[in-house]
Backbone as JSON, one array per atom type, in Angstrom:
{
  "sequence": "IPTGGVRTVHMEVGIFGFDYDQMIGNEDFMQVFSHEEIGVTVVNTYIRFLYDKLMRPNGLDVSFGFLAPATVNLGLILSRPDTVTEYVLRILMDNKDAEKLFFIPFNTGGHWLLLAINPSREIVYYLDSLGNDWTTYPDMKVLIDTVLQAFRAQRDIQTSRRGA",
  "N": [[-43.94, 19.08, -72.69], [-47.05, 19.16, -71.26], [-49.45, 16.52, -70.6], [-52.03, 16.43, -72.93], [-51.52, 19.03, -73.58], [-50.29, 21.6, -75.82], [-47.75, 22.84, -78.02], [-46.41, 25.62, -79.72], [-44.7, 25.75, -82.74], [-42.81, 27.78, -84.62], [-42.76, 28.06, -88.07], [-40.71, 29.32, -90.21], [-40.51, 31.26, -93.26], [-38.31, 30.43, -94.78], [-38.13, 27.69, -94.55], [-40.27, 26.07, -95.73], [-41.13, 27.73, -97.7], [-43.26, 29.3, -97.06], [-44.8, 31.05, -94.34], [-45.81, 30.01, -91.15], [-47.47, 28.85, -88.12], [-46.88, 25.88, -86.43], [-48.64, 23.53, -84.61], [-47.86, 21.35, -82.01], [-48.43, 18.48, -80.13], [-48.38, 16.53, -77.05], [-49.26, 13.96, -77.68], [-48.38, 13.71, -80.26], [-45.62, 13.37, -79.97], [-45.74, 10.92, -78.72], [-46.3, 9.21, -80.81], [-43.83, 8.76, -81.94], [-42.37, 7.67, -79.78], [-43.86, 5.41, -79.2], [-43.59, 3.89, -81.4], [-45.45, 4.17, -83.48], [-47.31, 4.93, -86.48], [-46.09, 7.89, -87.83], [-47.23, 11.25, -87.92], [-47.77, 14.16, -90.03], [-47.2, 16.4, -88.51], [-45.16, 15.63, -86.75], [-43.12, 15.08, -88.59], [-42.8, 17.63, -89.76], [-41.92, 19.08, -87.51], [-39.5, 17.81, -86.99], [-38.12, 18.48, -89.31], [-37.95, 21.23, -88.89], [-36.23, 21.21, -86.67], [-33.9, 20.11, -87.91], [-33.4, 22.2, -89.69], [-32.83, 24.35, -87.95], [-30.66, 23.38, -86.36], [-28.78, 22.14, -88.02], [-28.84, 22.86, -90.82], [-29.1, 25.81, -91.24], [-27.07, 26.91, -89.41], [-24.74, 25.9, -90.57], [-24.73, 26.86, -93.11], [-26.03, 25.29, -94.96], [-28.56, 25.63, -95.94], [-28.44, 26.93, -98.29], [-27.75, 25.05, -100.14], [-29.55, 22.98, -99.81], [-33.04, 22.18, -99.49], [-36.45, 22.01, -98.27], [-39.66, 20.71, -99.1], [-43.03, 21.23, -98.21], [-44.52, 18.63, -96.5], [-47.21, 18.54, -95.85], [-48.38, 19.81, -97.91], [-47.51, 18.56, -100.21], [-48.7, 15.75, -100.87], [-50.32, 12.54, -101.22], [-53.14, 12.66, -100.98], [-53.76, 15.39, -101.54], [-52.64, 15.58, -104.08], [-54.38, 14.0, -105.53], [-56.86, 15.29, -105.07], [-56.47, 18.07, -105.5], [-54.61, 18.65, -107.76], [-53.5, 20.77, -109.28], [-52.96, 22.79, -107.42], [-50.94, 21.62, -105.87], [-48.96, 21.22, -107.82], [-48.48, 23.91, -108.58], [-47.42, 24.92, -106.17], [-45.02, 23.37, -105.78], [-43.65, 24.01, -108.15], [-43.39, 26.79, -107.83], [-41.61, 26.96, -105.64], [-39.34, 25.73, -106.74], [-38.82, 27.47, -108.9], [-38.32, 29.84, -107.52], [-35.83, 29.29, -106.68], [-34.29, 28.94, -108.91], [-31.79, 29.66, -109.9], [-30.02, 28.49, -108.25], [-27.93, 25.78, -107.32], [-29.45, 23.42, -106.04], [-30.67, 20.92, -103.82], [-33.74, 19.51, -103.26], [-35.71, 18.21, -100.69], [-38.44, 16.05, -100.36], [-40.53, 14.86, -98.13], [-42.8, 12.31, -98.4], [-46.04, 11.19, -98.01], [-47.65, 8.29, -98.63], [-50.02, 7.39, -97.81], [-50.19, 5.96, -95.18], [-47.57, 5.24, -95.29], [-44.32, 6.58, -95.32], [-42.11, 8.03, -97.65], [-39.15, 9.25, -99.29], [-38.41, 11.83, -101.5], [-35.87, 13.3, -103.41], [-34.98, 16.1, -105.14], [-33.13, 17.49, -107.73], [-33.58, 20.11, -109.46], [-32.26, 21.66, -111.44], [-30.49, 19.94, -112.66], [-32.23, 18.04, -113.36], [-32.65, 15.66, -111.9], [-34.0, 13.06, -110.02], [-34.15, 11.59, -106.94], [-35.24, 8.67, -105.42], [-36.31, 7.35, -102.48], [-37.26, 4.63, -100.72], [-38.15, 2.82, -98.03], [-39.54, 0.45, -98.08], [-38.86, -0.67, -100.4], [-40.35, -0.4, -102.67], [-41.06, 0.16, -106.12], [-40.6, 3.13, -108.08], [-42.76, 3.46, -109.8], [-44.88, 2.49, -108.38], [-46.38, 4.44, -107.26], [-48.1, 6.11, -109.16], [-49.41, 8.62, -109.38], [-47.83, 10.37, -107.94], [-45.53, 10.23, -109.48], [-46.44, 11.36, -111.89], [-46.95, 13.98, -111.0], [-44.31, 14.89, -110.36], [-43.02, 14.6, -112.84], [-44.57, 16.42, -114.35], [-44.02, 18.85, -113.01], [-41.23, 19.08, -113.4], [-41.14, 19.3, -116.2], [-42.54, 21.71, -116.57], [-40.84, 23.4, -115.13], [-38.51, 23.24, -116.66], [-39.47, 24.38, -119.06], [-40.21, 27.01, -118.22], [-37.77, 27.96, -117.31], [-36.24, 27.9, -119.65], [-37.63, 29.78, -121.18], [-37.15, 32.11, -119.68], [-34.39, 32.2, -119.89], [-34.03, 32.6, -122.63], [-35.19, 35.13, -122.91], [-33.44, 36.7, -121.4], [-31.17, 36.37, -122.94], [-31.96, 37.67, -125.24]],
  "CA": [[-45.33, 19.41, -72.96], [-47.92, 18.38, -70.38], [-50.46, 15.7, -71.27], [-53.14, 17.22, -73.46], [-51.05, 20.37, -73.93], [-49.68, 21.79, -77.14], [-46.7, 23.86, -78.12], [-46.34, 26.22, -81.05], [-43.38, 25.78, -83.38], [-42.9, 28.7, -85.75], [-42.13, 27.59, -89.3], [-40.43, 30.53, -90.98], [-40.64, 31.15, -94.71], [-37.15, 29.75, -95.36], [-38.21, 26.24, -94.43], [-41.16, 25.49, -96.75], [-41.54, 28.74, -98.67], [-44.34, 30.1, -96.5], [-44.68, 31.29, -92.92], [-46.97, 29.61, -90.36], [-47.2, 28.25, -86.83], [-47.21, 24.46, -86.33], [-48.98, 23.11, -83.26], [-47.47, 19.97, -81.73], [-48.89, 18.07, -78.81], [-47.75, 15.4, -76.41], [-49.64, 12.75, -78.42], [-47.52, 13.64, -81.45], [-44.36, 12.75, -79.54], [-46.01, 9.52, -78.39], [-46.22, 8.45, -82.06], [-42.43, 8.38, -82.1], [-41.95, 6.82, -78.66], [-44.63, 4.16, -79.23], [-43.34, 3.27, -82.71], [-46.67, 4.23, -84.28], [-47.16, 5.72, -87.7], [-45.94, 9.3, -87.48], [-47.99, 12.18, -88.73], [-47.08, 15.27, -90.68], [-46.73, 17.32, -87.48], [-43.86, 15.14, -86.28], [-42.17, 15.27, -89.69], [-42.53, 19.07, -89.86], [-41.13, 19.5, -86.35], [-38.15, 17.3, -87.19], [-37.52, 19.33, -90.35], [-37.6, 22.5, -88.23], [-35.04, 20.92, -85.88], [-32.78, 20.02, -88.85], [-33.15, 23.53, -90.22], [-32.2, 25.17, -86.91], [-29.44, 22.82, -85.78], [-27.84, 21.63, -89.01], [-28.79, 23.57, -92.1], [-28.81, 27.25, -91.16], [-25.76, 27.24, -88.81], [-23.64, 25.47, -91.43], [-24.94, 27.4, -94.45], [-26.54, 24.25, -95.85], [-29.84, 26.04, -96.5], [-28.15, 27.4, -99.65], [-27.61, 23.87, -101.0], [-30.62, 22.03, -99.57], [-34.31, 22.74, -99.09], [-37.55, 21.08, -98.03], [-41.0, 21.06, -99.51], [-43.95, 20.92, -97.12], [-45.23, 17.37, -96.68], [-48.65, 18.76, -95.73], [-48.82, 20.35, -99.2], [-47.18, 17.58, -101.26], [-49.09, 14.43, -100.39], [-51.18, 11.83, -102.16], [-54.51, 13.16, -100.91], [-53.86, 16.66, -102.27], [-52.35, 15.34, -105.5], [-55.61, 13.46, -106.13], [-57.99, 16.22, -104.99], [-56.13, 19.41, -106.02], [-53.28, 18.51, -108.37], [-52.97, 22.06, -109.74], [-52.44, 23.49, -106.25], [-49.66, 21.0, -105.5], [-48.02, 21.53, -108.9], [-48.11, 25.32, -108.47], [-46.55, 25.1, -105.0], [-43.69, 22.8, -106.05], [-43.03, 24.81, -109.22], [-43.01, 28.1, -107.28], [-40.4, 26.78, -104.83], [-38.22, 25.46, -107.65], [-38.52, 28.68, -109.66], [-37.73, 30.81, -106.6], [-34.44, 28.88, -106.48], [-33.88, 28.45, -110.24], [-30.39, 29.93, -110.17], [-29.21, 27.8, -107.24], [-27.72, 24.34, -107.45], [-30.05, 23.05, -104.76], [-31.35, 19.64, -103.74], [-34.95, 19.66, -102.47], [-36.23, 16.99, -100.1], [-39.89, 16.0, -100.21], [-41.09, 13.72, -97.41], [-44.05, 12.04, -99.11], [-46.87, 10.17, -97.38], [-48.46, 7.59, -99.65], [-51.21, 6.91, -97.14], [-49.75, 4.89, -94.29], [-46.14, 4.98, -95.47], [-43.52, 7.73, -95.72], [-40.92, 7.84, -98.46], [-38.47, 10.52, -99.49], [-37.93, 12.22, -102.82], [-34.89, 14.38, -103.43], [-35.01, 16.6, -106.51], [-32.22, 18.52, -108.17], [-34.29, 20.54, -110.67], [-31.39, 22.19, -112.49], [-29.91, 18.79, -113.37], [-33.36, 17.17, -113.64], [-32.39, 14.37, -111.26], [-34.9, 12.75, -108.92], [-33.77, 10.43, -106.14], [-36.42, 8.07, -104.81], [-35.88, 6.5, -101.37], [-38.42, 3.97, -100.14], [-37.68, 1.74, -97.15], [-40.24, -0.79, -98.42], [-38.29, -1.2, -101.64], [-41.29, -0.27, -103.78], [-40.6, 0.83, -107.32], [-41.12, 4.49, -108.33], [-44.04, 3.38, -110.51], [-45.91, 2.07, -107.44], [-47.17, 5.64, -106.95], [-48.14, 6.82, -110.45], [-49.84, 10.02, -109.24], [-46.64, 11.09, -107.51], [-44.64, 10.3, -110.64], [-47.02, 12.35, -112.82], [-46.69, 15.3, -110.42], [-42.89, 15.25, -110.5], [-42.77, 14.78, -114.27], [-45.22, 17.68, -114.76], [-43.28, 19.97, -112.43], [-39.93, 19.21, -114.08], [-41.38, 19.82, -117.55], [-42.87, 23.14, -116.45], [-39.62, 24.08, -114.69], [-37.65, 23.34, -117.84], [-40.06, 25.34, -119.99], [-40.11, 28.37, -117.68], [-36.35, 28.33, -117.25], [-35.82, 28.19, -121.02], [-38.22, 31.06, -121.58], [-36.42, 33.17, -119.01], [-33.04, 32.25, -120.43], [-34.06, 33.22, -123.95], [-35.48, 36.57, -122.73], [-32.19, 37.34, -120.96], [-30.28, 36.36, -124.09], [-32.43, 38.7, -126.17]],
  "C": [[-46.21, 18.56, -72.04], [-48.95, 17.58, -71.19], [-51.64, 16.56, -71.67], [-52.73, 18.62, -73.89], [-50.46, 20.4, -75.33], [-48.62, 22.87, -77.06], [-46.7, 24.36, -79.55], [-44.9, 26.23, -81.53], [-43.53, 26.66, -84.6], [-42.11, 28.15, -86.94], [-41.93, 28.81, -90.2], [-40.41, 30.24, -92.48], [-39.49, 30.39, -95.36], [-37.23, 28.24, -95.34], [-39.02, 25.62, -95.57], [-41.62, 26.5, -97.8], [-42.74, 29.55, -98.24], [-44.22, 30.06, -94.99], [-45.94, 30.81, -92.2], [-46.51, 29.05, -89.02], [-47.73, 26.82, -86.81], [-47.52, 24.15, -84.87], [-48.56, 21.65, -83.09], [-47.86, 19.65, -80.29], [-48.14, 16.85, -78.31], [-48.05, 14.1, -77.17], [-48.83, 12.6, -79.71], [-46.18, 12.99, -81.1], [-44.56, 11.26, -79.23], [-46.0, 8.65, -79.65], [-44.8, 7.93, -82.25], [-42.05, 7.36, -81.03], [-42.65, 5.46, -78.66], [-44.46, 3.4, -80.53], [-44.62, 3.14, -83.53], [-46.35, 4.96, -85.57], [-47.1, 7.19, -87.31], [-46.72, 10.17, -88.46], [-47.14, 13.32, -89.25], [-46.54, 16.27, -89.66], [-45.36, 16.92, -86.97], [-42.79, 15.37, -87.35], [-41.8, 16.75, -89.82], [-41.65, 19.55, -88.71], [-39.69, 19.02, -86.47], [-37.42, 18.12, -88.26], [-37.11, 20.67, -89.75], [-36.34, 22.33, -87.39], [-33.81, 20.84, -86.79], [-32.39, 21.4, -89.39], [-32.38, 24.39, -89.21], [-30.83, 24.67, -86.48], [-28.39, 22.41, -86.8], [-27.72, 22.55, -90.23], [-28.35, 25.03, -91.97], [-27.45, 27.54, -90.54], [-24.57, 26.88, -89.7], [-23.77, 25.97, -92.86], [-25.48, 26.39, -95.44], [-27.89, 24.6, -96.47], [-29.66, 26.62, -97.91], [-28.13, 26.22, -100.63], [-28.77, 22.89, -100.89], [-31.88, 22.75, -99.15], [-35.34, 21.64, -98.89], [-38.81, 21.61, -98.67], [-41.95, 20.52, -98.46], [-44.7, 19.62, -97.38], [-46.74, 17.5, -96.52], [-49.23, 19.27, -97.05], [-48.55, 19.38, -100.34], [-47.47, 16.19, -100.68], [-50.11, 13.82, -101.34], [-52.61, 12.35, -102.16], [-54.69, 14.45, -101.69], [-53.55, 16.49, -103.76], [-53.61, 14.84, -106.21], [-56.74, 14.48, -106.14], [-57.71, 17.59, -105.59], [-54.75, 19.38, -106.67], [-52.68, 19.84, -108.82], [-52.35, 22.85, -108.59], [-51.07, 22.95, -105.86], [-48.6, 21.33, -106.55], [-47.55, 22.97, -108.81], [-47.16, 25.57, -107.3], [-45.13, 24.6, -105.3], [-42.96, 23.64, -107.09], [-42.59, 26.17, -108.69], [-41.72, 27.99, -106.47], [-39.18, 26.56, -105.74], [-37.84, 26.72, -108.43], [-37.92, 29.77, -108.77], [-36.24, 30.52, -106.38], [-33.79, 28.44, -107.79], [-32.4, 28.66, -110.53], [-29.45, 29.24, -109.17], [-29.07, 26.32, -107.61], [-28.17, 23.75, -106.12], [-30.77, 21.72, -104.87], [-32.53, 19.81, -102.78], [-35.44, 18.3, -101.99], [-37.75, 17.11, -99.95], [-40.26, 14.74, -99.44], [-42.5, 13.5, -97.96], [-44.8, 10.91, -98.43], [-47.8, 9.58, -98.43], [-49.78, 7.11, -99.08], [-50.84, 5.71, -96.28], [-48.28, 4.57, -94.39], [-45.45, 6.26, -95.94], [-42.36, 7.27, -96.6], [-40.31, 9.21, -98.69], [-38.08, 10.68, -100.95], [-36.91, 13.32, -102.62], [-34.76, 14.81, -104.89], [-33.94, 17.67, -106.69], [-32.8, 19.02, -109.5], [-33.38, 21.03, -111.78], [-30.73, 21.07, -113.29], [-30.97, 17.77, -113.78], [-33.11, 15.74, -113.15], [-33.37, 14.23, -110.1], [-34.4, 11.48, -108.24], [-35.02, 9.96, -105.41], [-35.95, 7.09, -103.74], [-37.11, 5.94, -100.66], [-37.94, 2.77, -99.33], [-38.38, 0.42, -97.43], [-39.71, -1.41, -99.7], [-39.25, -1.14, -102.82], [-40.65, 0.49, -104.93], [-41.27, 2.2, -107.43], [-42.51, 4.45, -108.94], [-45.17, 2.87, -109.62], [-46.87, 3.22, -107.13], [-47.26, 6.51, -108.2], [-48.56, 8.28, -110.34], [-48.68, 10.9, -108.79], [-45.69, 11.28, -108.69], [-45.14, 11.34, -111.64], [-46.77, 13.76, -112.31], [-45.26, 15.73, -110.67], [-42.54, 15.46, -111.97], [-43.34, 16.1, -114.77], [-44.44, 18.88, -114.26], [-41.94, 20.16, -113.14], [-40.09, 19.72, -115.51], [-41.7, 21.3, -117.51], [-41.65, 23.95, -116.02], [-38.68, 24.29, -115.87], [-38.19, 24.4, -118.81], [-39.92, 26.77, -119.49], [-38.67, 28.84, -117.63], [-35.84, 28.67, -118.65], [-36.38, 29.5, -121.52], [-37.46, 32.21, -120.97], [-35.01, 33.32, -119.54], [-33.04, 32.95, -121.78], [-34.37, 34.71, -123.85], [-34.22, 37.31, -122.31], [-31.22, 37.43, -122.13], [-30.66, 37.42, -125.1], [-32.16, 40.06, -125.59]]
}
């Protein structure tokens, strides 16, 4: 990519649950090379690379998925919690019959951490390179707790309807 130029990376629906084009520029790559804080564009592009080179060719997209870090972040959780909850719940419900582990790169505002959620087993893995406790980010915890409760409730309703 020439200096000041941009490139379009298509993010198909299978990656984050919706289809869009991601623009990435030379300055985004410089975040990585200069050891600066990386932005969501770099994280999304890396996820696209993993999807193309590792997940899809090896059939791992059946067992693993990603949630969009631009949609699940602290700023949106604080300003539009219902939107974030609806997005996460929709992705989990779209995959309710799969034994799937979902990765959520989460930006706390200057720091990235990773959540991995297995909704069918109601297990949440929390990986933070700073060693912070899960309770350091109470808004994130409330979001995940709310989503898992709604997932459990909707799954039980659907199960009972099928049983009837």
